[in-house]
Short mmCIF file of C-alpha atoms in Angstrom, two decimals:
data_model
loop_
_atom_site.label_atom_id
_atom_site.label_comp_id
_atom_site.label_asym_id
_atom_site.label_seq_id
_atom_site.Cartn_x
_atom_site.Cartn_y
_atom_site.Cartn_z
CA THR V 25 31.73 15.75 33.82
CA PHE V 26 30.25 17.81 30.97
CA LYS V 27 31.52 16.58 27.56
CA ASN V 28 34.85 15.58 29.14
CA ARG V 29 35.46 19.20 30.18
CA GLY V 30 35.27 18.47 33.88
CA GLU V 31 32.81 19.87 36.41
CA VAL V 32 31.73 22.95 34.47
CA VAL V 33 27.97 22.88 35.12
CA LEU V 34 25.83 22.94 38.25
CA GLN V 35 24.45 19.50 39.07
CA PRO V 36 20.62 19.59 38.89
CA ASP V 37 20.04 17.22 41.84
CA LYS V 38 22.42 19.11 44.12
CA ILE V 39 21.02 22.51 43.10
CA SER V 40 17.47 21.27 43.71
CA GLU V 41 18.50 20.10 47.17
CA LEU V 42 20.23 23.44 47.86
CA ILE V 43 17.15 25.45 46.83
CA THR V 44 14.99 23.30 49.10
CA ASP V 45 17.37 23.97 52.03
CA ILE V 46 17.30 27.72 51.31
CA GLU V 47 13.50 27.78 51.24
CA ASP V 48 13.34 25.80 54.49
CA GLY V 49 15.79 28.25 56.07
CA GLN V 50 13.70 31.21 54.88
CA LEU V 51 10.60 29.71 56.50
CA VAL V 52 12.46 29.30 59.80
CA LEU V 53 13.80 32.87 59.64
CA THR V 54 10.32 34.24 58.85
CA ALA V 55 8.99 32.45 61.93
CA LEU V 56 11.83 33.83 64.07
CA LEU V 57 11.18 37.38 62.81
CA GLY V 58 7.57 37.03 63.90
CA ASN V 59 8.57 35.94 67.41
CA ARG V 60 8.26 38.81 69.92
CA ASN V 61 11.14 37.42 71.98
CA ASN V 62 13.74 37.85 69.19
CA GLY V 63 15.07 41.22 70.34
CA ALA V 64 18.64 40.05 71.03
CA PHE V 65 18.91 38.27 67.67
CA ARG V 66 16.79 40.49 65.43
CA LYS V 67 19.69 42.10 63.52
CA GLU V 68 21.36 38.73 62.94
CA ILE V 69 18.06 37.21 61.77
CA GLN V 70 17.57 40.08 59.32
CA LEU V 71 21.15 39.65 58.10
CA TRP V 72 20.48 35.96 57.34
CA VAL V 73 17.21 36.80 55.59
CA VAL V 74 19.16 39.11 53.26
CA ARG V 75 21.92 36.51 52.78
CA LEU V 76 19.52 33.70 51.85
CA ALA V 77 17.57 36.00 49.49
CA THR V 78 20.87 36.99 47.85
CA VAL V 79 21.93 33.35 47.49
CA GLN V 80 18.55 32.45 45.96
CA GLU V 81 18.81 35.34 43.49
CA ARG V 82 22.39 34.41 42.51
CA ILE V 83 21.46 30.75 42.01
CA GLU V 84 18.53 31.71 39.74
CA GLU V 85 20.80 34.00 37.68
CA TRP V 86 23.44 31.29 37.59
CA LEU V 87 20.97 28.70 36.26
CA GLN V 88 19.70 31.11 33.58
CA VAL V 89 23.25 31.78 32.40
CA GLN V 90 24.05 28.06 32.52
CA HIS V 91 21.02 27.25 30.35
CA LEU V 92 22.15 29.78 27.71
CA TRP V 93 25.79 28.67 27.95
CA ILE V 94 24.93 24.98 27.40
CA TYR V 95 22.77 25.91 24.38
CA MET V 96 25.50 28.07 22.83
CA GLU V 97 28.32 25.69 23.75
CA ALA V 98 26.74 22.99 21.59
CA ILE V 99 26.71 25.42 18.65
CA PHE V 100 29.98 27.32 18.92
CA SER V 101 32.33 24.82 20.53
CA GLY V 102 34.80 23.04 18.28
CA SER V 103 35.06 23.75 14.56
CA GLY V 104 31.41 23.56 13.53
CA ASP V 105 30.08 25.10 10.33
CA ILE V 106 27.93 27.64 12.19
CA GLY V 107 30.96 29.01 14.02
CA ARG V 108 32.74 29.56 10.71
CA GLU V 109 29.74 31.46 9.34
CA LEU V 110 29.43 33.60 12.49
CA PRO V 111 33.07 34.40 13.35
CA THR V 112 32.21 37.43 15.53
CA GLU V 113 29.83 35.40 17.68
CA GLN V 114 32.37 32.58 17.80
CA LYS V 115 34.96 34.95 19.29
CA ARG V 116 32.40 36.43 21.67
CA PHE V 117 31.42 33.00 22.91
CA ALA V 118 35.07 31.99 23.36
CA ASN V 119 35.45 34.91 25.78
CA ILE V 120 32.17 33.99 27.53
CA ASP V 121 33.37 30.41 27.81
CA ARG V 122 36.59 31.49 29.55
CA GLN V 123 34.63 33.59 32.05
CA TRP V 124 32.21 30.72 32.69
CA ILE V 125 35.04 28.29 33.38
CA LYS V 126 36.51 30.88 35.76
CA ILE V 127 33.22 31.02 37.70
CA MET V 128 32.94 27.24 37.92
CA LYS V 129 36.57 26.95 39.09
CA ALA V 130 35.83 29.48 41.84
CA ALA V 131 32.79 27.42 42.86
CA ARG V 132 34.92 24.27 43.12
CA ASP V 133 37.61 26.09 45.11
CA ASN V 134 35.05 27.71 47.43
CA PRO V 135 32.16 25.24 47.94
CA ASN V 136 30.56 27.38 50.70
CA VAL V 137 27.57 28.87 48.86
CA ILE V 138 27.02 31.70 51.39
CA ARG V 139 30.61 32.89 51.14
CA LEU V 140 30.65 32.56 47.34
CA CYS V 141 27.36 34.39 46.74
CA CYS V 142 27.38 37.00 49.51
CA MET V 143 31.00 37.77 50.39
CA ASP V 144 32.53 37.66 46.91
CA ASP V 145 31.46 40.17 44.23
CA MET V 146 32.61 37.95 41.35
CA LEU V 147 29.19 36.35 40.73
CA ALA V 148 27.33 39.65 41.13
CA ASN V 149 29.61 41.27 38.55
CA LEU V 150 30.10 38.44 36.05
CA LEU V 151 26.68 36.76 35.79
CA PRO V 152 24.73 39.79 34.43
CA HIS V 153 27.63 40.50 32.06
CA LEU V 154 27.66 36.90 30.76
CA GLN V 155 23.88 36.80 30.41
CA SER V 156 23.93 40.00 28.36
CA TYR V 157 26.59 38.67 25.99
CA LEU V 158 24.92 35.26 25.68
CA GLU V 159 21.65 36.96 24.74
CA MET V 160 23.55 38.92 22.08
CA CYS V 161 24.84 35.61 20.68
CA GLN V 162 21.32 34.20 20.79
CA LYS V 163 19.93 37.20 18.91
CA SER V 164 22.62 36.91 16.22
CA LEU V 165 21.90 33.19 15.95
CA ALA V 166 18.17 33.89 15.50
CA GLY V 167 19.03 36.30 12.67
CA TYR V 168 21.29 33.67 11.11
CA LEU V 169 18.52 31.04 11.21
CA GLU V 170 16.01 33.51 9.76
CA ALA V 171 18.40 34.18 6.85
CA LYS V 172 18.68 30.42 6.19
CA ARG V 173 14.89 30.08 6.28
CA THR V 174 14.54 32.95 3.83
CA GLY V 175 17.01 31.21 1.51
CA PHE V 176 15.20 27.85 1.77
CA PRO V 177 11.58 28.50 2.83
CA ARG V 178 10.84 24.90 3.83
CA PHE V 179 13.12 25.48 6.83
CA TYR V 180 10.26 27.57 8.28
CA PHE V 181 8.55 24.26 9.08
CA VAL V 182 11.61 22.87 10.90
CA SER V 183 12.31 23.55 14.58
CA ASP V 184 15.30 25.70 15.62
CA ALA V 185 17.01 22.68 17.18
CA GLN V 186 16.66 20.62 14.01
CA LEU V 187 17.75 23.50 11.78
CA LEU V 188 20.83 24.07 13.95
CA GLU V 189 21.68 20.38 13.60
CA ILE V 190 21.31 20.61 9.82
CA MET V 191 23.40 23.78 9.53
CA GLY V 192 26.00 22.54 12.02
CA GLN V 193 26.89 19.67 9.67
CA GLY V 194 26.30 21.53 6.42
CA SER V 195 29.77 20.80 5.03
CA ASP V 196 28.89 17.08 5.00
CA PRO V 197 26.10 16.70 2.40
CA ALA V 198 25.24 13.18 3.57
CA SER V 199 24.29 14.55 7.01
CA ILE V 200 20.99 15.83 5.54
CA ARG V 201 19.64 12.26 5.24
CA PRO V 202 17.93 12.07 8.69
CA HIS V 203 16.16 15.38 8.01
CA LEU V 204 14.90 14.78 4.46
CA LEU V 205 11.35 13.87 5.49
CA SER V 206 11.11 17.19 7.37
CA ILE V 207 11.60 19.18 4.16
CA THR V 208 10.06 16.91 1.48
CA ALA V 209 6.84 14.94 1.06
CA ASN V 210 8.46 11.50 0.75
CA VAL V 211 12.16 11.71 -0.09
CA ALA V 212 13.71 9.48 2.56
CA THR V 213 17.08 8.68 0.98
CA LEU V 214 19.53 10.19 -1.49
CA THR V 215 22.23 8.37 -3.43
CA PHE V 216 25.57 10.19 -3.23
CA ASP V 217 28.28 9.58 -5.80
CA SER V 218 31.79 10.93 -5.23
CA THR V 219 33.11 12.33 -8.50
CA GLY V 220 36.39 13.54 -7.02
CA PRO V 221 38.21 14.17 -3.74
CA THR V 222 35.97 17.16 -2.93
CA ASP V 223 33.05 16.80 -5.37
CA THR V 224 29.91 14.85 -4.50
CA GLU V 225 26.83 14.43 -6.68
CA VAL V 226 23.32 13.29 -5.80
CA THR V 227 22.18 10.90 -8.51
CA SER V 228 18.83 9.55 -7.26
CA MET V 229 16.17 9.80 -4.56
CA GLY V 230 14.24 7.12 -2.72
CA SER V 231 10.95 7.01 -0.84
CA VAL V 232 10.13 5.53 2.57
CA GLU V 233 8.62 2.55 0.75
CA GLY V 234 11.90 1.85 -1.05
CA GLU V 235 11.07 3.21 -4.51
CA GLN V 236 14.08 4.72 -6.33
CA VAL V 237 13.96 7.47 -8.98
CA LEU V 238 17.06 8.45 -10.96
CA PHE V 239 17.52 12.20 -11.42
CA SER V 240 17.50 13.58 -14.97
CA GLN V 241 20.66 15.52 -14.09
CA PRO V 242 22.86 14.86 -11.02
CA VAL V 243 22.79 17.55 -8.35
CA LYS V 244 26.16 18.81 -7.13
CA ALA V 245 26.18 18.70 -3.33
CA GLU V 246 28.13 21.73 -2.10
CA ALA V 247 29.48 22.78 1.27
CA LYS V 248 26.84 25.53 1.46
CA ILE V 249 23.72 23.54 2.14
CA VAL V 250 21.02 26.09 1.25
CA PRO V 251 21.93 26.50 -2.47
CA TRP V 252 22.22 22.78 -3.12
CA LEU V 253 18.98 21.97 -1.28
CA ASN V 254 17.22 24.46 -3.55
CA GLN V 255 18.84 22.74 -6.53
CA LEU V 256 17.74 19.38 -5.12
CA LEU V 257 14.08 20.45 -4.98
CA GLU V 258 14.28 21.93 -8.48
CA GLU V 259 15.82 18.73 -9.84
CA MET V 260 13.25 16.58 -8.01
CA GLN V 261 10.42 18.50 -9.70
CA ARG V 262 12.21 18.62 -13.06
CA THR V 263 12.81 14.86 -12.95
CA MET V 264 9.18 14.08 -12.10
CA LYS V 265 8.07 16.35 -14.95
CA ASP V 266 10.48 14.64 -17.38
CA VAL V 267 9.27 11.19 -16.34
CA MET V 268 5.63 12.29 -16.63
CA ARG V 269 6.22 13.77 -20.09
CA SER V 270 7.75 10.46 -21.17
CA MET V 271 4.80 8.58 -19.65
CA VAL V 272 2.24 10.69 -21.54
CA SER V 273 3.98 9.93 -24.84
CA ASP V 274 3.76 6.20 -23.98
CA ILE V 275 0.02 6.16 -23.20
CA PRO V 276 -1.01 5.36 -26.82
CA ALA V 277 1.39 2.41 -26.92
CA TYR V 278 0.57 0.98 -23.49
CA LEU V 279 -3.00 2.05 -22.65
CA GLN V 280 -4.75 2.57 -25.99
CA GLU V 281 -5.95 -1.01 -25.78
CA ILE V 282 -5.86 -2.61 -22.36
CA GLN V 283 -3.82 -5.82 -22.53
CA PRO V 284 -2.26 -7.69 -19.56
CA HIS V 285 1.32 -7.53 -20.84
CA THR V 286 1.19 -3.85 -21.86
CA LEU V 287 -0.48 -2.84 -18.58
CA GLU V 288 2.11 -4.72 -16.50
CA ALA V 289 4.93 -3.17 -18.56
CA PHE V 290 3.45 0.32 -18.09
CA ILE V 291 3.15 -0.06 -14.31
CA ALA V 292 6.66 -1.51 -13.99
CA ARG V 293 8.17 1.19 -16.22
CA TYR V 294 7.15 4.21 -14.14
CA PRO V 295 7.17 5.28 -10.48
CA ALA V 296 3.87 4.78 -8.61
CA GLN V 297 2.96 8.48 -8.70
CA VAL V 298 3.52 8.71 -12.46
CA ALA V 299 1.76 5.42 -13.28
CA LEU V 300 -1.28 6.62 -11.32
CA MET V 301 -1.24 9.93 -13.18
CA GLY V 302 -1.11 7.98 -16.46
CA ILE V 303 -4.30 6.08 -15.55
CA GLN V 304 -6.00 9.35 -14.56
CA ILE V 305 -4.96 11.21 -17.73
CA MET V 306 -6.08 8.26 -19.87
CA TRP V 307 -9.46 8.12 -18.05
CA THR V 308 -9.98 11.88 -18.47
CA HIS V 309 -9.09 11.78 -22.18
CA ASP V 310 -11.23 8.73 -23.04
CA SER V 311 -14.19 9.96 -20.97
CA GLU V 312 -14.19 13.38 -22.64
CA LEU V 313 -13.85 11.78 -26.07
CA SER V 314 -16.89 9.59 -25.37
CA LEU V 315 -18.95 12.49 -24.07
CA ASN V 316 -18.11 14.74 -27.01
CA ARG V 317 -19.05 11.98 -29.51
CA LEU V 318 -22.08 10.91 -27.51
CA ARG V 319 -24.59 12.07 -30.14
CA VAL V 320 -22.53 10.76 -33.07
CA GLU V 321 -21.33 7.31 -31.93
CA LYS V 322 -24.08 5.71 -29.89
CA GLY V 323 -22.09 2.76 -28.58
CA LEU V 324 -18.90 4.63 -27.68
CA MET V 325 -19.85 5.16 -24.00
CA ALA V 326 -20.40 1.43 -23.56
CA LEU V 327 -17.09 0.59 -25.27
CA THR V 328 -15.24 3.08 -23.09
CA PHE V 329 -16.86 1.66 -19.95
CA LYS V 330 -15.82 -1.82 -21.06
CA LYS V 331 -12.22 -0.61 -21.45
CA PHE V 332 -12.24 0.90 -17.94
CA LYS V 333 -13.80 -2.28 -16.51
CA THR V 334 -11.16 -4.44 -18.22
CA LEU V 335 -8.44 -2.23 -16.73
CA LEU V 336 -9.88 -2.70 -13.24
CA ASP V 337 -10.22 -6.48 -13.69
CA LEU V 338 -6.60 -6.77 -14.81
CA LEU V 339 -5.38 -4.67 -11.87
CA VAL V 340 -7.31 -6.87 -9.44
CA ALA V 341 -5.91 -9.99 -11.11
CA MET V 342 -2.38 -8.64 -10.67
CA THR V 343 -2.85 -8.45 -6.88
CA ARG V 344 -3.41 -12.22 -6.72
CA ALA V 345 0.23 -12.82 -7.59
CA ASP V 346 2.99 -12.93 -4.98
CA LEU V 347 4.17 -9.31 -5.12
CA PRO V 348 6.76 -7.30 -3.15
CA ALA V 349 5.23 -4.80 -0.72
CA LEU V 350 6.10 -1.81 -2.94
CA GLU V 351 4.51 -3.30 -6.06
CA ARG V 352 1.42 -4.38 -4.14
CA THR V 353 0.88 -0.89 -2.69
CA LYS V 354 1.44 0.59 -6.14
CA ILE V 355 -1.27 -1.58 -7.72
CA GLU V 356 -3.64 -1.13 -4.77
CA ASN V 357 -3.40 2.65 -5.22
CA LEU V 358 -4.27 2.27 -8.90
CA ILE V 359 -7.27 0.12 -7.97
CA THR V 360 -8.43 2.55 -5.27
CA ILE V 361 -8.46 5.53 -7.63
CA HIS V 362 -9.71 3.63 -10.69
CA ILE V 363 -12.72 2.16 -8.83
CA HIS V 364 -13.88 5.72 -8.23
CA GLN V 365 -13.19 6.64 -11.86
CA LEU V 366 -15.22 3.62 -13.01
CA ASP V 367 -18.11 4.52 -10.70
CA ALA V 368 -18.04 8.14 -11.91
CA PHE V 369 -18.19 7.03 -15.56
CA ALA V 370 -20.99 4.56 -14.79
CA ALA V 371 -22.99 7.45 -13.27
CA LEU V 372 -22.40 9.47 -16.45
CA MET V 373 -23.68 6.56 -18.56
CA LYS V 374 -26.96 6.61 -16.65
CA LEU V 375 -27.30 10.33 -17.42
CA GLN V 376 -26.26 10.15 -21.08
CA LYS V 377 -29.77 10.93 -22.32
CA ARG V 378 -29.57 14.45 -20.91
CA ILE V 379 -25.80 15.03 -21.23
CA ARG V 380 -24.89 16.83 -24.44
CA ASN V 381 -21.08 16.91 -24.30
CA ALA V 382 -18.05 17.26 -22.00
CA LEU V 383 -19.18 20.73 -20.91
CA ASP V 384 -22.01 19.29 -18.81
CA PHE V 385 -21.66 19.95 -15.06
CA ASP V 386 -21.98 16.23 -14.26
CA TRP V 387 -18.63 15.81 -16.00
CA LEU V 388 -17.02 19.10 -15.02
CA LYS V 389 -17.51 18.38 -11.30
CA GLN V 390 -15.16 15.38 -11.57
CA THR V 391 -11.45 15.64 -10.71
CA ARG V 392 -9.82 15.67 -14.15
CA PHE V 393 -6.18 15.55 -15.25
CA TYR V 394 -4.68 16.80 -18.51
CA TRP V 395 -1.25 17.01 -20.05
CA LYS V 396 -1.02 20.29 -21.96
CA THR V 397 1.58 19.72 -24.66
CA GLU V 398 1.59 23.38 -25.72
CA ASP V 399 2.43 24.45 -22.15
CA ASP V 400 4.53 21.37 -21.36
CA ASN V 401 2.61 21.04 -18.12
CA CYS V 402 0.18 18.82 -16.25
CA ILE V 403 -2.97 20.39 -14.82
CA MET V 404 -5.82 19.30 -12.57
CA GLN V 405 -9.32 20.70 -13.07
CA ILE V 406 -12.36 20.57 -10.79
CA THR V 407 -15.43 22.41 -12.13
CA ASP V 408 -14.10 25.72 -13.54
CA VAL V 409 -10.99 25.80 -11.31
CA GLN V 410 -7.59 24.80 -12.66
CA PHE V 411 -4.45 23.92 -10.68
CA ASP V 412 -0.96 23.39 -12.03
CA TYR V 413 0.47 20.05 -10.97
CA CYS V 414 3.48 20.75 -8.72
CA PHE V 415 5.56 17.58 -9.38
CA GLU V 416 6.51 17.04 -5.73
CA TYR V 417 7.81 13.48 -5.36
CA LEU V 418 5.20 11.60 -3.31
CA GLY V 419 6.64 8.08 -3.40
CA CYS V 420 4.14 5.26 -3.03
CA ASN V 421 1.87 6.51 -0.24
CA GLU V 422 -1.47 4.77 0.15
CA ARG V 423 -4.26 6.85 -1.39
CA LEU V 424 -7.60 7.61 0.22
CA VAL V 425 -10.76 5.82 -0.92
CA VAL V 426 -12.76 8.46 -2.81
CA THR V 427 -16.48 8.67 -2.01
CA ASP V 428 -19.26 11.04 -3.10
CA LEU V 429 -18.61 13.08 0.04
CA THR V 430 -14.91 13.32 -0.89
CA ASP V 431 -15.92 14.64 -4.32
CA ARG V 432 -18.08 17.32 -2.73
CA ILE V 433 -15.24 18.34 -0.42
CA TYR V 434 -12.87 18.55 -3.41
CA ILE V 435 -15.36 20.80 -5.23
CA SER V 436 -15.78 23.08 -2.19
CA CYS V 437 -12.04 23.34 -1.51
CA ALA V 438 -11.26 23.89 -5.20
CA GLN V 439 -13.80 26.72 -5.41
CA ALA V 440 -12.37 28.30 -2.25
CA MET V 441 -8.76 28.09 -3.49
CA GLY V 442 -9.83 29.35 -6.91
CA MET V 443 -11.06 32.52 -5.19
CA HIS V 444 -7.89 32.65 -3.02
CA TYR V 445 -9.80 31.67 0.11
CA GLY V 446 -8.97 29.02 2.68
CA GLY V 447 -11.02 26.01 3.70
CA ALA V 448 -12.21 24.88 7.13
CA PRO V 449 -13.45 21.26 7.10
CA SER V 450 -15.54 20.54 10.18
CA GLY V 451 -16.79 17.33 11.74
CA PRO V 452 -16.21 14.89 14.61
CA ALA V 453 -12.70 13.68 15.40
CA GLY V 454 -11.42 10.80 13.29
CA THR V 455 -13.77 11.28 10.33
CA GLY V 456 -11.00 12.07 7.84
CA LYS V 457 -10.86 15.87 7.61
CA THR V 458 -7.05 16.00 7.62
CA GLU V 459 -6.60 12.89 5.46
CA THR V 460 -9.04 14.18 2.83
CA THR V 461 -7.21 17.50 2.66
CA LYS V 462 -3.86 15.71 2.46
CA ASP V 463 -5.17 13.49 -0.33
CA MET V 464 -6.26 16.52 -2.32
CA GLY V 465 -2.74 17.89 -1.85
CA ARG V 466 -1.32 14.62 -3.20
CA ALA V 467 -3.69 14.80 -6.17
CA CYS V 468 -2.18 18.22 -6.99
CA GLY V 469 1.37 16.89 -6.51
CA ARG V 470 1.96 19.39 -3.72
CA TYR V 471 4.15 19.41 -0.61
CA PHE V 472 1.64 19.14 2.23
CA ILE V 473 2.32 20.16 5.84
CA THR V 474 0.23 19.21 8.87
CA ILE V 475 0.55 21.53 11.87
CA ASN V 476 -1.21 20.58 15.10
CA CYS V 477 -2.03 23.98 16.61
CA SER V 478 -3.01 22.46 19.97
CA ASP V 479 0.55 21.20 20.61
#
């Protein structure tokens, strides 16, 4: 039975067997029509050719209508949220459903397929009618989904089936949990707090790795899913910006002088994404300061390099302890990025005789991060191109090892995006084209989507 509704659908195995029998019969009839001794039976043979062709046509129509009916039945049956938002289509489908059940009852009462398809006009009259109305429902549903995607653009990257599942349970905010990773970079869980019999608030978000971040302001989860998902994204970005602003104000206290206890406290105090940004902002600030005072304070470059080297040594020492997986990944990411920063500064030290200040190209070509207090914003700069940091929550994803080739790709992509062009990395399979592009997206704090166009 279909969803405890009885025998209301054609059984695929039996229909497949029936179609095979019809095709075999048509082959036999074709052979008989070609026999020159068929004079006495020719009219009867032609009659059966027409009958079998009619049966085949009816079965094909029937299966098409059944496919549409099953699809719509899952959406409009019961008291789902979509049905309440599309009351006209709900009523239309209820009428279609009654007609469909009528057809299936007739099929059970009259199991002879020839008699049902050829000698009864019910199928010939009802099937085209049902198909037309089901297609109208489908068109209205497509318009409904398009409206939801317009209201929450990230739904454009979700399949129709998944979006229908999300919208079908929209009145239950917690039902969004399995779909969070389809609409965010790394929000895998949300913490719901019931503030009343009908009110629910989202108080924090968590990553796949298990990191938890408390929202600056709770998000009220409403029955209408699109508005509160937009609020959720806004609060996610606002929270990350608030945490980053707090982190920047703490850099002088924690990272002015690199000490084991202050470094450990800094890393433990902030989410992985923010702690990494703190190291990058500190490196950018101290490097520029050294370059601008290069001609005034001769030993400043060496002192700055020593500070960066001490930071790396302390991070490596921290990994020798017995750490939880999340903390280990967090520190490994800091090491991965800071090794490149240390190498980049070492290269600048070798060139300090010809570098005048922080406007030299050897410095400007680096990926640099700044917190602009006057704009209350974080920015990333590569050469003369500037990107606003987007504050998408990235969790504690492993970062890519940055090489000289990676730097050149970043420069090329940044120049292209600065001129509003796209980029087309090329190379053999498995060399890191996608991962490098994704890592640049993470560096900008952006929501990154991978679409395999060959699928």
